[in-house]
Short mmCIF file of C-alpha atoms in Angstrom, two decimals:
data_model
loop_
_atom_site.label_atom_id
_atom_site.label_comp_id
_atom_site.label_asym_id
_atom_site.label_seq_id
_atom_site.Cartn_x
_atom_site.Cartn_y
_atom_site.Cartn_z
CA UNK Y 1208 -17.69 -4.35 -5.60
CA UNK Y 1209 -15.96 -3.46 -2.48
CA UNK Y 1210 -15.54 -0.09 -1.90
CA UNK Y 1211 -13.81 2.67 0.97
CA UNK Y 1212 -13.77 5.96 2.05
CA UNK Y 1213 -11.38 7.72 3.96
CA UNK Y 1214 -12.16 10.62 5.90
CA UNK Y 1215 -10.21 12.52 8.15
CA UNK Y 1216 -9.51 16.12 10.24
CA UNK Y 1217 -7.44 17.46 7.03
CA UNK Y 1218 -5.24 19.40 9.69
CA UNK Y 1219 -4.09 18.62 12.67
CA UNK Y 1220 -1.56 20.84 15.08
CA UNK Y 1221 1.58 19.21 16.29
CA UNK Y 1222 2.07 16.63 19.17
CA UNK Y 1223 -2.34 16.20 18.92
CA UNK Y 1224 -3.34 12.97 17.80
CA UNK Y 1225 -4.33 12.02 14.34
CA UNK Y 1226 -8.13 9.63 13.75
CA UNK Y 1227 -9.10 8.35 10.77
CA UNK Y 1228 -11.76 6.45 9.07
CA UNK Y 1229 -12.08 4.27 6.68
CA UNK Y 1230 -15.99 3.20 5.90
CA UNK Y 1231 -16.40 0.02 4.46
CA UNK Y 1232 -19.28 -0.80 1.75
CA UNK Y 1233 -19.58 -4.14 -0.45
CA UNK Y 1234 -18.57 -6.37 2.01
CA UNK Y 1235 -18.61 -6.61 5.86
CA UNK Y 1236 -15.87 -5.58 8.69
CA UNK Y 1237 -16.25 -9.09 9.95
CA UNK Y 1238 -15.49 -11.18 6.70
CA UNK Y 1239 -12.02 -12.79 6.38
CA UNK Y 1240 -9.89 -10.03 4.91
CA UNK Y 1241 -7.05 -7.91 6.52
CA UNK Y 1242 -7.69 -4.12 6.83
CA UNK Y 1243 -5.32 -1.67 6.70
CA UNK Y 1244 -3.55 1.72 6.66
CA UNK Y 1245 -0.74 3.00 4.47
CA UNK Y 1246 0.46 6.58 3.70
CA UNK Y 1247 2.31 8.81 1.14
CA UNK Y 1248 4.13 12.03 2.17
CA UNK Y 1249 4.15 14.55 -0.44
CA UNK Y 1250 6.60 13.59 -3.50
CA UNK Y 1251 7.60 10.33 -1.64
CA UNK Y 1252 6.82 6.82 -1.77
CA UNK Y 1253 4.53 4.56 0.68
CA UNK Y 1254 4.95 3.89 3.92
CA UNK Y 1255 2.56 0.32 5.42
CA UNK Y 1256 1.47 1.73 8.73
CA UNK Y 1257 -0.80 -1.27 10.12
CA UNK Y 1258 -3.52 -4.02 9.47
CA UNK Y 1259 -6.16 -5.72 11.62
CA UNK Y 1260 -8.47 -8.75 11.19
CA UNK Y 1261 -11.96 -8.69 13.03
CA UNK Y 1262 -10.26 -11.83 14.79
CA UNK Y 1263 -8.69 -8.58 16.65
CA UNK Y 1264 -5.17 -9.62 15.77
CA UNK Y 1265 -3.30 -6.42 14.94
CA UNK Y 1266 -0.11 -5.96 13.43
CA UNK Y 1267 2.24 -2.42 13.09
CA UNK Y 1268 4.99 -1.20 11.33
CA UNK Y 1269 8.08 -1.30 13.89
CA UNK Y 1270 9.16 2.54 13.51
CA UNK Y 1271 5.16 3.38 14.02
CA UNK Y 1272 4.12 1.03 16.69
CA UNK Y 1273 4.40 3.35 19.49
CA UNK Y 1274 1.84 6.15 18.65
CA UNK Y 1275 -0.29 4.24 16.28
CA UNK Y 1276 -3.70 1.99 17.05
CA UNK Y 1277 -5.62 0.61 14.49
CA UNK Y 1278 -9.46 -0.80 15.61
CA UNK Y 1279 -12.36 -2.07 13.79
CA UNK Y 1280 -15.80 -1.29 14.42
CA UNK Y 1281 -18.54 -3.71 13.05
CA UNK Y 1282 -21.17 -1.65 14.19
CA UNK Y 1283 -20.51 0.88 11.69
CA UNK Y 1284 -18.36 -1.33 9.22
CA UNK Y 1285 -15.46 0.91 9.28
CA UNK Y 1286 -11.92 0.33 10.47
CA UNK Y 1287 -10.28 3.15 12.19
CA UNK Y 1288 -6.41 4.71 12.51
CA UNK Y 1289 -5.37 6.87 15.06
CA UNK Y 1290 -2.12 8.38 15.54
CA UNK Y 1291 -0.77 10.50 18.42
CA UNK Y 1292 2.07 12.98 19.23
CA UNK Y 1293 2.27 13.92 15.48
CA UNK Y 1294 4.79 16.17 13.71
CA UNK Y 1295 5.34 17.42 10.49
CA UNK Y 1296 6.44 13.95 9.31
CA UNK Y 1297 3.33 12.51 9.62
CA UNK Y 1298 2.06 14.68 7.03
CA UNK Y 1299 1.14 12.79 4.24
CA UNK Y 1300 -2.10 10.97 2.38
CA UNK Y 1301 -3.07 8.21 4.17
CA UNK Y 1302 -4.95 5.52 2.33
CA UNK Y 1303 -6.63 2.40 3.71
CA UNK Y 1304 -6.87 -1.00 1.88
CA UNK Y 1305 -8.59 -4.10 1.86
CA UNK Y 1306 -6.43 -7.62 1.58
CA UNK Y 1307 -3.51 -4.98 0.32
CA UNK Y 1308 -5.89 -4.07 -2.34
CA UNK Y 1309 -6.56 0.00 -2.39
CA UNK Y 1310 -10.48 0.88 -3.09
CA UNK Y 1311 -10.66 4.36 -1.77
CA UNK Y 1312 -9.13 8.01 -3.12
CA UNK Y 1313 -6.79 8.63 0.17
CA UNK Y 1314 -7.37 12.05 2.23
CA UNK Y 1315 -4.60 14.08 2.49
CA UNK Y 1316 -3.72 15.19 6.27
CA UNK Y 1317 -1.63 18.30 6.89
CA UNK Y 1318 0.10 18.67 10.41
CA UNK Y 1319 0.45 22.14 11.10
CA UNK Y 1320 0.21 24.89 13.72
CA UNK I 1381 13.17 -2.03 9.01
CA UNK I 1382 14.45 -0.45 5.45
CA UNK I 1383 12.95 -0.11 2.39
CA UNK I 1384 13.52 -3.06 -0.60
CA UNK I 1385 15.49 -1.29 -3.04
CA UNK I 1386 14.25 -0.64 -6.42
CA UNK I 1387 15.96 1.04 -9.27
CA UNK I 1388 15.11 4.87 -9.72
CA UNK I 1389 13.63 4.56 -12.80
CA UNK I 1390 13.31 2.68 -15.96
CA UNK I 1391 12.36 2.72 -19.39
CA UNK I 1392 10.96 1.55 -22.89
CA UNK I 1393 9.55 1.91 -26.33
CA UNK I 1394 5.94 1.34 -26.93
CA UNK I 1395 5.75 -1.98 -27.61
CA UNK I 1396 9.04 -3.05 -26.07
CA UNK I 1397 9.28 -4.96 -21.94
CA UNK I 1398 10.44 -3.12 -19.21
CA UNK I 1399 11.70 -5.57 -16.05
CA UNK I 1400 11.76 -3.75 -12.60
CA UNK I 1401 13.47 -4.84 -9.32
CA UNK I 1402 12.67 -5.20 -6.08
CA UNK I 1403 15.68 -6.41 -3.29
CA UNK I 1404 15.43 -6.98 0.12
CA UNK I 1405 16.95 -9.61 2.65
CA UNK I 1406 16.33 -12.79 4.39
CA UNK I 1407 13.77 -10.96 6.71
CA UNK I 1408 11.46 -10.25 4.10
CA UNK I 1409 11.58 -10.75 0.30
CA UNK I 1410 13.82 -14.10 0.79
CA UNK I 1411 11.21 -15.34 3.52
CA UNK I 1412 7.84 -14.70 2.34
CA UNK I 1413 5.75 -15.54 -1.35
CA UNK I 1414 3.70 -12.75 -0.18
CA UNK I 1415 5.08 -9.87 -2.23
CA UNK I 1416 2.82 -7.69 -4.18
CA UNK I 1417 3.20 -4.49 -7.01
CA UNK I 1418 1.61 -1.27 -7.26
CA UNK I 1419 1.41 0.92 -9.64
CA UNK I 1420 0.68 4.88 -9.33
CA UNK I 1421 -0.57 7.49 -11.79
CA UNK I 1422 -0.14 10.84 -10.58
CA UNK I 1423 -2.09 12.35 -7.97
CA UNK I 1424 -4.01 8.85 -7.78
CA UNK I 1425 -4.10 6.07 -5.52
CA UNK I 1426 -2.11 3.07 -6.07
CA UNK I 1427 -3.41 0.02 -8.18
CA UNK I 1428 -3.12 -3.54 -7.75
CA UNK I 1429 -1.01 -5.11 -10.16
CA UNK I 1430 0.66 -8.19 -9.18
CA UNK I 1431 0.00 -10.14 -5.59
CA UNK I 1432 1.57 -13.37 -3.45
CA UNK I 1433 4.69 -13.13 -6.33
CA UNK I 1434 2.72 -13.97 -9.66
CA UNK I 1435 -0.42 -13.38 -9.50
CA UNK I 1436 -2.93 -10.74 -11.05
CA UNK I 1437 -6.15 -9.62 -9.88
CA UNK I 1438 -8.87 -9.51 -12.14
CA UNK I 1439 -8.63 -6.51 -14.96
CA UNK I 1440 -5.03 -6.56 -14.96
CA UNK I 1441 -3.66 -7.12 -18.36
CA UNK I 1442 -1.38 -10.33 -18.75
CA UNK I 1443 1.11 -8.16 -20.07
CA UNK I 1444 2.03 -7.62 -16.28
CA UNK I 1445 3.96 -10.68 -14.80
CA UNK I 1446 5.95 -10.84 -11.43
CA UNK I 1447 8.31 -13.31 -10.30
CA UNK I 1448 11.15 -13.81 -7.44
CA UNK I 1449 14.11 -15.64 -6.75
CA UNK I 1450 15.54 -15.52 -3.17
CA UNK I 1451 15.78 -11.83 -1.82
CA UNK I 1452 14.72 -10.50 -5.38
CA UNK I 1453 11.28 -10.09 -7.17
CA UNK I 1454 11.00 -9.11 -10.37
CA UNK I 1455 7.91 -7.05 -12.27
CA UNK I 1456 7.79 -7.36 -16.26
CA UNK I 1457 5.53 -4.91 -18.29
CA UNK I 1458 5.25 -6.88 -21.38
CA UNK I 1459 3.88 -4.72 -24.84
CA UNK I 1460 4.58 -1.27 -23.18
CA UNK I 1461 1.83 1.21 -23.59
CA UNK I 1462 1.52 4.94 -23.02
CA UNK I 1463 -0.39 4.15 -20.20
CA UNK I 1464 2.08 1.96 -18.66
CA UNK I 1465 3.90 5.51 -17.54
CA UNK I 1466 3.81 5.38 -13.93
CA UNK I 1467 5.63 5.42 -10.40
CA UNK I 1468 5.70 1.08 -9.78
CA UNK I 1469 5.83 0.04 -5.85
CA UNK I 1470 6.65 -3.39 -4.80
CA UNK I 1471 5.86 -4.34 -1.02
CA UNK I 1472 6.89 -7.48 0.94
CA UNK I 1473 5.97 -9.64 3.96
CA UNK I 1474 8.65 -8.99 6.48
CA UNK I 1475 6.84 -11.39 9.40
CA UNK I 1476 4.50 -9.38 11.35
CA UNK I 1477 4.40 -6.57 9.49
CA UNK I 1478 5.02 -5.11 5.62
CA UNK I 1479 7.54 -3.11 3.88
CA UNK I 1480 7.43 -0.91 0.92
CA UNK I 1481 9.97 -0.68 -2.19
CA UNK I 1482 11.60 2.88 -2.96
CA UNK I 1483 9.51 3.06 -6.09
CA UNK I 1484 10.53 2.99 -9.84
CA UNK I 1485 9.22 5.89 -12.33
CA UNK I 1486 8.63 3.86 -15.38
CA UNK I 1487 8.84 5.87 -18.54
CA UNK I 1488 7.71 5.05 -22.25
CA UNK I 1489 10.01 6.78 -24.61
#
């Protein structure tokens, strides 16, 4: 059973950059599925943010692709989301996914001075 | 890129079948077979319920069916249940990248 865990800062001030992890467990980084990242402000709906194949093709939303990178790491087997020159928008939960499938709880990420 | 439109909100007896839209243009919905549904309890993450139009992952109930027809896809709850109560997302394949629906609170009466 595939399973993953997001972790994250929890705050972060404005214009700083955002990281996130997501650790992968049940099957490996390198295996033929598309990772990704999608979030949820508070009371709204969800927002795709970006996916990435261990082929390294990457692919981002068009209204994100500017401050966002999304990167895989098979050492660790854990995919990775970082955003920069945040604002109050980007506050939200931010949960990753395997093959659009969601396996993990989300972490909630406040952007605040 | 905008948002597929979905209805606010819907609902149904227990027992009865609630049908949810999802519209969006020739860029994404109309294009693509690879649209999916989601549904969200609160303070939970979303569920797989429906993926590539029709089909369910493992688990799912067959009460849950999807379908599409040019730049509209369609999710039918089948046998409501309480559980069935829930905020219902439908995403799309818009090329390189994906795009959310507005979301539909389902309610059973």
């Amino acid at each position: 059973q595939v399973q993953l865990q997001e972790s994250g800062p929890g705050l972060v001030k404005p214009s700083g950059t955002l990281s996130l992890t997501c650790a992968v467990s049940g099957a490996s980084i390198s295996s033929d599925y598309w990772w990704s990242w999608v979030r949820q402000p508070p009371g709204q709906g969800l927002e795709w943010i970006a996916e990435t194949h261990h082929s390294g093709t990457t692919n981002y939303n068009p209204s994100l692709k500017s401050r966002v990178t999304i990167s895989v790491d098979k050492f660790k087997n854990q995919f990775s989301l970082n955003v920069n020159s945040v604002t109050a928008a980007d506050t939200a939960v931010y949960y990753c996914a395997i093959n659009g499938d969601f396996r993990g709880q989300g972490t909630l990420v406040t952007v605040s001075s | 890129q905008s948002a597929l439109t979905q209805p606010p909100s819907a609902s149904g007896s227990p027992g009865q079948s609630v049908t949810i839209s999802c519209t969006g243009t020739s860029s994404d919905l109309a294009g693509h077979n690879s649209v999916s549904w989601y549904q969200q309890h609160p303070g939970k993450a979303p569920k797989l319920m429906i993926f590539e139009v029709s089909k369910r992952p493992s688990g799912v109930p067959d009460r849950f069916s999807g379908s599409k027809s040019g730049n509209t896809a369609s999710l039918t709850v089948s046998g409501l249940q309480a559980e069935d109560e829930a905020d219902y997302y439908c995403c799309s394949s818009a090329g390189s990248h994906y795009v959310f629906g507005t979301g539909t609170k389902v309610t059973v009466l």
